[in-house]
Structures are given as structure tokens and as C-alpha cells.
Amino acid sequence: MSMLEQQQVELEEESKSVEEGLRDPETSAEDHELLMSEWMSIINERNLLVRHEWELTLLFKDLQYDDVRQQIEADLRRRGTVPESEKSTKDKEEESRLLEQLLEVVEARDRLVNDTEEERIRDLEMDRAVEDTMKKKGYTNARRMTSLSGNQSGFRTPQTHRKSKSGVFKKSDASRL
């Protein structure tokens, strides 16, 4: 099982415990607020994992574009060693086709890079909006999330969810997070 899948499973298990606490009529108002904070954090983590998975997919696509570009360039260099006077019409047409293909690959990769940057900016804006909403509602993000690059938003390794003896996260457990 991949690390991302394992983290998604762990989050699912944590969310079930938090949901049980939120639905429990015996949960105090104070504990309910802590559970809501935890719930918001879990949702945020899920979103971050999905985003990270998407980023890995884009990275894979980028590597594929780079491989194709390198293959085309190598073919063009090999063909470039043949003097023009010795090239047939078919050879010249193939070089032209390869140049067009190279241009298409470079343009596709540029679109991917631009789209990725636009998505990253949208994600940062969304992260700020979620954080502002959580602050306005008085929820704290008990789970401090950091990306792989060390930024405050992004992918992180989930912490283990703490349960009380009754199986529900309680305020007294908050100091352990």
C-alpha cells in the first residue's frame, strides 16, 4: 500500500471516531467544539492528500513530456549529422515532423507548468480561506500541517488520533495532539 493510501486509510479511521463523538448526544458542548475542530482538520488533511496525489500525477506527466522531448531531440541530433545534400525528401519531411512534434511537446509541458502554478495559487487562497473560517469559528488546527517542501500548507504525515477510554476524542486528550 502506498504511503498516500495508508494516510488516507488512517484519516478515514480517525474521521469515524470523530464523527461518533459529534453524533453522541452525551458529548458536552466543550468537547463538541474540540471535535468540530478536529473534524475540520481531518477534512483539510484529506484535501491536502488529494492535492498531493494530483501534484504527483502532474510530476509524472512532466517527466513523460521530458522523456519524449529528449527522445525527439536525440533523433534530431542524429539526423543532423547527415549532410543536407545526402538527405532525401522523406528524411527532410521526417525532420520537419519531428520539429513539429517537439514544439507540441514543449507547448504541452508549458501549459502543464502554467496550469500547475495557477492551481497552486488557487490552493493557497483556499487554504487561507479555510484557515480564516476556522479562526472565525474559534476552531484551532490541532494538527500542524506542513508540505513536503516545508511550507505551512500542503502534504503532511498524519498524527495518530487519540481516543479516550470510551473511544471518543475528549478535551482532556487535546494536550496530547
PDB file of C-alpha atoms in Angstrom:
ATOM      1  CA  MET A   1       0.000   0.000   0.000  1.00  0.00           C
ATOM      2  CA  SER A   2       1.396   3.396  -0.917  1.00  0.00           C
ATOM      3  CA  MET A   3       2.141   5.999   1.715  1.00  0.00           C
ATOM      4  CA  LEU A   4      -0.704   8.193   0.442  1.00  0.00           C
ATOM      5  CA  GLU A   5      -3.194   5.349   0.537  1.00  0.00           C
ATOM      6  CA  GLN A   6      -2.095   4.425   4.053  1.00  0.00           C
ATOM      7  CA  GLN A   7      -2.549   8.022   5.207  1.00  0.00           C
ATOM      8  CA  GLN A   8      -5.996   8.149   3.610  1.00  0.00           C
ATOM      9  CA  VAL A   9      -6.991   4.969   5.457  1.00  0.00           C
ATOM     10  CA  GLU A  10      -5.691   6.408   8.743  1.00  0.00           C
ATOM     11  CA  LEU A  11      -7.645   9.612   8.181  1.00  0.00           C
ATOM     12  CA  GLU A  12     -10.781   7.624   7.442  1.00  0.00           C
ATOM     13  CA  GLU A  13     -10.398   5.744  10.719  1.00  0.00           C
ATOM     14  CA  GLU A  14      -9.834   8.999  12.598  1.00  0.00           C
ATOM     15  CA  SER A  15     -12.838  10.631  10.976  1.00  0.00           C
ATOM     16  CA  LYS A  16     -15.095   7.749  12.025  1.00  0.00           C
ATOM     17  CA  SER A  17     -14.075   8.221  15.642  1.00  0.00           C
ATOM     18  CA  VAL A  18     -14.621  11.982  15.471  1.00  0.00           C
ATOM     19  CA  GLU A  19     -17.995  11.535  13.743  1.00  0.00           C
ATOM     20  CA  GLU A  20     -19.098   9.159  16.501  1.00  0.00           C
ATOM     21  CA  GLY A  21     -18.198  11.784  19.074  1.00  0.00           C
ATOM     22  CA  LEU A  22     -20.030  14.502  17.175  1.00  0.00           C
ATOM     23  CA  ARG A  23     -23.172  12.364  16.949  1.00  0.00           C
ATOM     24  CA  ASP A  24     -23.030  11.203  20.558  1.00  0.00           C
ATOM     25  CA  PRO A  25     -25.763  13.061  22.491  1.00  0.00           C
ATOM     26  CA  GLU A  26     -23.664  12.747  25.655  1.00  0.00           C
ATOM     27  CA  THR A  27     -20.815  14.797  24.183  1.00  0.00           C
ATOM     28  CA  SER A  28     -20.504  18.075  26.074  1.00  0.00           C
ATOM     29  CA  ALA A  29     -20.609  21.385  24.236  1.00  0.00           C
ATOM     30  CA  GLU A  30     -16.946  21.920  25.038  1.00  0.00           C
ATOM     31  CA  ASP A  31     -15.959  18.503  23.678  1.00  0.00           C
ATOM     32  CA  HIS A  32     -18.202  19.077  20.664  1.00  0.00           C
ATOM     33  CA  GLU A  33     -16.213  22.203  19.793  1.00  0.00           C
ATOM     34  CA  LEU A  34     -12.954  20.274  20.057  1.00  0.00           C
ATOM     35  CA  LEU A  35     -14.376  17.523  17.885  1.00  0.00           C
ATOM     36  CA  MET A  36     -15.506  20.075  15.288  1.00  0.00           C
ATOM     37  CA  SER A  37     -12.003  21.496  15.262  1.00  0.00           C
ATOM     38  CA  GLU A  38     -10.585  18.022  14.804  1.00  0.00           C
ATOM     39  CA  TRP A  39     -13.157  17.302  12.072  1.00  0.00           C
ATOM     40  CA  MET A  40     -12.157  20.451  10.175  1.00  0.00           C
ATOM     41  CA  SER A  41      -8.511  19.442  10.468  1.00  0.00           C
ATOM     42  CA  ILE A  42      -9.240  15.960   9.123  1.00  0.00           C
ATOM     43  CA  ILE A  43     -11.140  17.418   6.155  1.00  0.00           C
ATOM     44  CA  ASN A  44      -8.235  19.751   5.496  1.00  0.00           C
ATOM     45  CA  GLU A  45      -5.803  16.831   5.624  1.00  0.00           C
ATOM     46  CA  ARG A  46      -7.916  14.826   3.186  1.00  0.00           C
ATOM     47  CA  ASN A  47      -7.867  17.763   0.799  1.00  0.00           C
ATOM     48  CA  LEU A  48      -4.114  18.040   1.186  1.00  0.00           C
ATOM     49  CA  LEU A  49      -3.620  14.358   0.432  1.00  0.00           C
ATOM     50  CA  VAL A  50      -5.777  14.620  -2.688  1.00  0.00           C
ATOM     51  CA  ARG A  51      -3.803  17.689  -3.728  1.00  0.00           C
ATOM     52  CA  HIS A  52      -0.508  15.890  -3.165  1.00  0.00           C
ATOM     53  CA  GLU A  53      -1.699  12.930  -5.215  1.00  0.00           C
ATOM     54  CA  TRP A  54      -2.648  15.363  -8.001  1.00  0.00           C
ATOM     55  CA  GLU A  55       0.791  17.014  -7.773  1.00  0.00           C
ATOM     56  CA  LEU A  56       2.471  13.617  -8.117  1.00  0.00           C
ATOM     57  CA  THR A  57       0.357  12.909 -11.200  1.00  0.00           C
ATOM     58  CA  LEU A  58       1.455  16.216 -12.711  1.00  0.00           C
ATOM     59  CA  LEU A  59       5.068  15.466 -11.883  1.00  0.00           C
ATOM     60  CA  PHE A  60       4.718  12.116 -13.649  1.00  0.00           C
ATOM     61  CA  LYS A  61       3.247  13.850 -16.712  1.00  0.00           C
ATOM     62  CA  ASP A  62       6.096  16.364 -16.670  1.00  0.00           C
ATOM     63  CA  LEU A  63       8.632  13.532 -16.612  1.00  0.00           C
ATOM     64  CA  GLN A  64       6.850  11.858 -19.525  1.00  0.00           C
ATOM     65  CA  TYR A  65       6.968  15.080 -21.550  1.00  0.00           C
ATOM     66  CA  ASP A  66      10.656  15.427 -20.721  1.00  0.00           C
ATOM     67  CA  ASP A  67      11.365  11.849 -21.854  1.00  0.00           C
ATOM     68  CA  VAL A  68       9.562  12.393 -25.165  1.00  0.00           C
ATOM     69  CA  ARG A  69      11.376  15.705 -25.661  1.00  0.00           C
ATOM     70  CA  GLN A  70      14.746  14.062 -25.049  1.00  0.00           C
ATOM     71  CA  GLN A  71      13.957  11.238 -27.494  1.00  0.00           C
ATOM     72  CA  ILE A  72      12.943  13.692 -30.204  1.00  0.00           C
ATOM     73  CA  GLU A  73      15.999  15.865 -29.616  1.00  0.00           C
ATOM     74  CA  ALA A  74      18.284  12.806 -29.771  1.00  0.00           C
ATOM     75  CA  ASP A  75      16.658  11.743 -33.058  1.00  0.00           C
ATOM     76  CA  LEU A  76      17.048  15.262 -34.464  1.00  0.00           C
ATOM     77  CA  ARG A  77      20.730  15.378 -33.398  1.00  0.00           C
ATOM     78  CA  ARG A  78      21.337  12.011 -35.060  1.00  0.00           C
ATOM     79  CA  ARG A  79      19.641  13.232 -38.232  1.00  0.00           C
ATOM     80  CA  GLY A  80      21.594  16.492 -38.020  1.00  0.00           C
ATOM     81  CA  THR A  81      24.863  14.632 -38.535  1.00  0.00           C
ATOM     82  CA  VAL A  82      23.805  13.722 -42.073  1.00  0.00           C
ATOM     83  CA  PRO A  83      24.744  16.451 -44.576  1.00  0.00           C
ATOM     84  CA  GLU A  84      21.763  18.221 -46.187  1.00  0.00           C
ATOM     85  CA  SER A  85      22.916  17.158 -49.638  1.00  0.00           C
ATOM     86  CA  GLU A  86      22.593  13.484 -48.648  1.00  0.00           C
ATOM     87  CA  LYS A  87      19.068  13.786 -47.182  1.00  0.00           C
ATOM     88  CA  SER A  88      16.135  12.525 -49.172  1.00  0.00           C
ATOM     89  CA  THR A  89      12.780  14.292 -49.363  1.00  0.00           C
ATOM     90  CA  LYS A  90      11.475  11.694 -46.933  1.00  0.00           C
ATOM     91  CA  ASP A  91      14.323  12.485 -44.469  1.00  0.00           C
ATOM     92  CA  LYS A  92      13.557  16.207 -44.659  1.00  0.00           C
ATOM     93  CA  GLU A  93       9.845  15.578 -44.132  1.00  0.00           C
ATOM     94  CA  GLU A  94      10.628  13.391 -41.115  1.00  0.00           C
ATOM     95  CA  GLU A  95      12.851  16.146 -39.634  1.00  0.00           C
ATOM     96  CA  SER A  96      10.054  18.644 -40.162  1.00  0.00           C
ATOM     97  CA  ARG A  97       7.566  16.282 -38.485  1.00  0.00           C
ATOM     98  CA  LEU A  98       9.950  15.787 -35.550  1.00  0.00           C
ATOM     99  CA  LEU A  99      10.373  19.550 -35.134  1.00  0.00           C
ATOM    100  CA  GLU A 100       6.592  19.990 -35.101  1.00  0.00           C
ATOM    101  CA  GLN A 101       6.273  17.175 -32.584  1.00  0.00           C
ATOM    102  CA  LEU A 102       8.988  18.763 -30.427  1.00  0.00           C
ATOM    103  CA  LEU A 103       7.159  22.086 -30.494  1.00  0.00           C
ATOM    104  CA  GLU A 104       3.902  20.368 -29.478  1.00  0.00           C
ATOM    105  CA  VAL A 105       5.600  18.603 -26.550  1.00  0.00           C
ATOM    106  CA  VAL A 106       7.259  21.824 -25.351  1.00  0.00           C
ATOM    107  CA  GLU A 107       3.967  23.721 -25.596  1.00  0.00           C
ATOM    108  CA  ALA A 108       2.097  20.950 -23.752  1.00  0.00           C
ATOM    109  CA  ARG A 109       4.682  20.984 -20.967  1.00  0.00           C
ATOM    110  CA  ASP A 110       4.478  24.793 -20.756  1.00  0.00           C
ATOM    111  CA  ARG A 111       0.677  24.537 -20.391  1.00  0.00           C
ATOM    112  CA  LEU A 112       1.155  21.938 -17.670  1.00  0.00           C
ATOM    113  CA  VAL A 113       3.583  24.186 -15.788  1.00  0.00           C
ATOM    114  CA  ASN A 114       1.281  27.208 -16.128  1.00  0.00           C
ATOM    115  CA  ASP A 115      -1.793  25.234 -15.059  1.00  0.00           C
ATOM    116  CA  THR A 116       0.118  23.817 -12.104  1.00  0.00           C
ATOM    117  CA  GLU A 117       1.163  27.270 -10.952  1.00  0.00           C
ATOM    118  CA  GLU A 118      -2.391  28.610 -11.285  1.00  0.00           C
ATOM    119  CA  GLU A 119      -3.701  25.634  -9.296  1.00  0.00           C
ATOM    120  CA  ARG A 120      -1.045  26.170  -6.622  1.00  0.00           C
ATOM    121  CA  ILE A 121      -2.135  29.799  -6.236  1.00  0.00           C
ATOM    122  CA  ARG A 122      -5.823  28.768  -6.021  1.00  0.00           C
ATOM    123  CA  ASP A 123      -4.927  26.150  -3.419  1.00  0.00           C
ATOM    124  CA  LEU A 124      -3.043  28.687  -1.310  1.00  0.00           C
ATOM    125  CA  GLU A 125      -6.026  31.050  -1.466  1.00  0.00           C
ATOM    126  CA  MET A 126      -8.357  28.216  -0.477  1.00  0.00           C
ATOM    127  CA  ASP A 127      -6.062  27.228   2.405  1.00  0.00           C
ATOM    128  CA  ARG A 128      -6.122  30.814   3.684  1.00  0.00           C
ATOM    129  CA  ALA A 129      -9.911  30.963   3.390  1.00  0.00           C
ATOM    130  CA  VAL A 130     -10.323  27.695   5.322  1.00  0.00           C
ATOM    131  CA  GLU A 131      -7.882  28.870   7.969  1.00  0.00           C
ATOM    132  CA  ASP A 132      -9.723  32.204   8.293  1.00  0.00           C
ATOM    133  CA  THR A 133     -13.061  30.393   8.596  1.00  0.00           C
ATOM    134  CA  MET A 134     -11.657  28.109  11.280  1.00  0.00           C
ATOM    135  CA  LYS A 135     -10.299  31.098  13.200  1.00  0.00           C
ATOM    136  CA  LYS A 136     -13.600  32.979  12.933  1.00  0.00           C
ATOM    137  CA  LYS A 137     -15.481  29.981  14.280  1.00  0.00           C
ATOM    138  CA  GLY A 138     -12.955  29.596  17.071  1.00  0.00           C
ATOM    139  CA  TYR A 139     -11.572  26.292  15.833  1.00  0.00           C
ATOM    140  CA  THR A 140      -7.900  25.632  16.163  1.00  0.00           C
ATOM    141  CA  ASN A 141      -5.980  23.472  13.814  1.00  0.00           C
ATOM    142  CA  ALA A 142      -4.730  20.935  16.313  1.00  0.00           C
ATOM    143  CA  ARG A 143      -2.750  19.274  13.567  1.00  0.00           C
ATOM    144  CA  ARG A 144       0.043  21.475  12.304  1.00  0.00           C
ATOM    145  CA  MET A 145       0.382  20.646   8.625  1.00  0.00           C
ATOM    146  CA  THR A 146       3.450  21.149   6.520  1.00  0.00           C
ATOM    147  CA  SER A 147       4.110  20.329   2.921  1.00  0.00           C
ATOM    148  CA  LEU A 148       6.955  18.192   1.693  1.00  0.00           C
ATOM    149  CA  SER A 149       8.812  21.379   0.863  1.00  0.00           C
ATOM    150  CA  GLY A 150       8.368  22.659   4.420  1.00  0.00           C
ATOM    151  CA  ASN A 151       5.582  25.169   3.737  1.00  0.00           C
ATOM    152  CA  GLN A 152       2.756  25.619   6.226  1.00  0.00           C
ATOM    153  CA  SER A 153       0.191  24.292   3.771  1.00  0.00           C
ATOM    154  CA  GLY A 154       0.352  21.097   1.842  1.00  0.00           C
ATOM    155  CA  PHE A 155       1.078  17.473   2.474  1.00  0.00           C
ATOM    156  CA  ARG A 156       1.984  16.156   5.898  1.00  0.00           C
ATOM    157  CA  THR A 157       2.241  12.907   7.758  1.00  0.00           C
ATOM    158  CA  PRO A 158      -0.878  12.461   9.876  1.00  0.00           C
ATOM    159  CA  GLN A 159      -0.618  12.167  13.609  1.00  0.00           C
ATOM    160  CA  THR A 160      -2.252   9.334  15.477  1.00  0.00           C
ATOM    161  CA  HIS A 161      -5.733  10.255  16.655  1.00  0.00           C
ATOM    162  CA  ARG A 162      -6.075   9.943  20.411  1.00  0.00           C
ATOM    163  CA  LYS A 163      -9.226   8.431  21.915  1.00  0.00           C
ATOM    164  CA  SER A 164     -10.430   8.358  25.463  1.00  0.00           C
ATOM    165  CA  LYS A 165     -11.341   5.063  27.114  1.00  0.00           C
ATOM    166  CA  SER A 166     -14.864   5.475  25.720  1.00  0.00           C
ATOM    167  CA  GLY A 167     -13.403   5.601  22.193  1.00  0.00           C
ATOM    168  CA  VAL A 168     -14.189   9.283  21.651  1.00  0.00           C
ATOM    169  CA  PHE A 169     -11.774  12.193  21.470  1.00  0.00           C
ATOM    170  CA  LYS A 170     -12.190  14.342  24.570  1.00  0.00           C
ATOM    171  CA  LYS A 171     -10.922  17.750  25.636  1.00  0.00           C
ATOM    172  CA  SER A 172      -8.558  16.159  28.145  1.00  0.00           C
ATOM    173  CA  ASP A 173      -6.855  14.468  25.190  1.00  0.00           C
ATOM    174  CA  ALA A 174      -6.189  17.769  23.406  1.00  0.00           C
ATOM    175  CA  SER A 175      -2.903  18.361  25.188  1.00  0.00           C
ATOM    176  CA  ARG A 176      -1.505  15.212  23.571  1.00  0.00           C
ATOM    177  CA  LEU A 177      -2.010  16.404  19.982  1.00  0.00           C
TER     178      LEU A 177
END
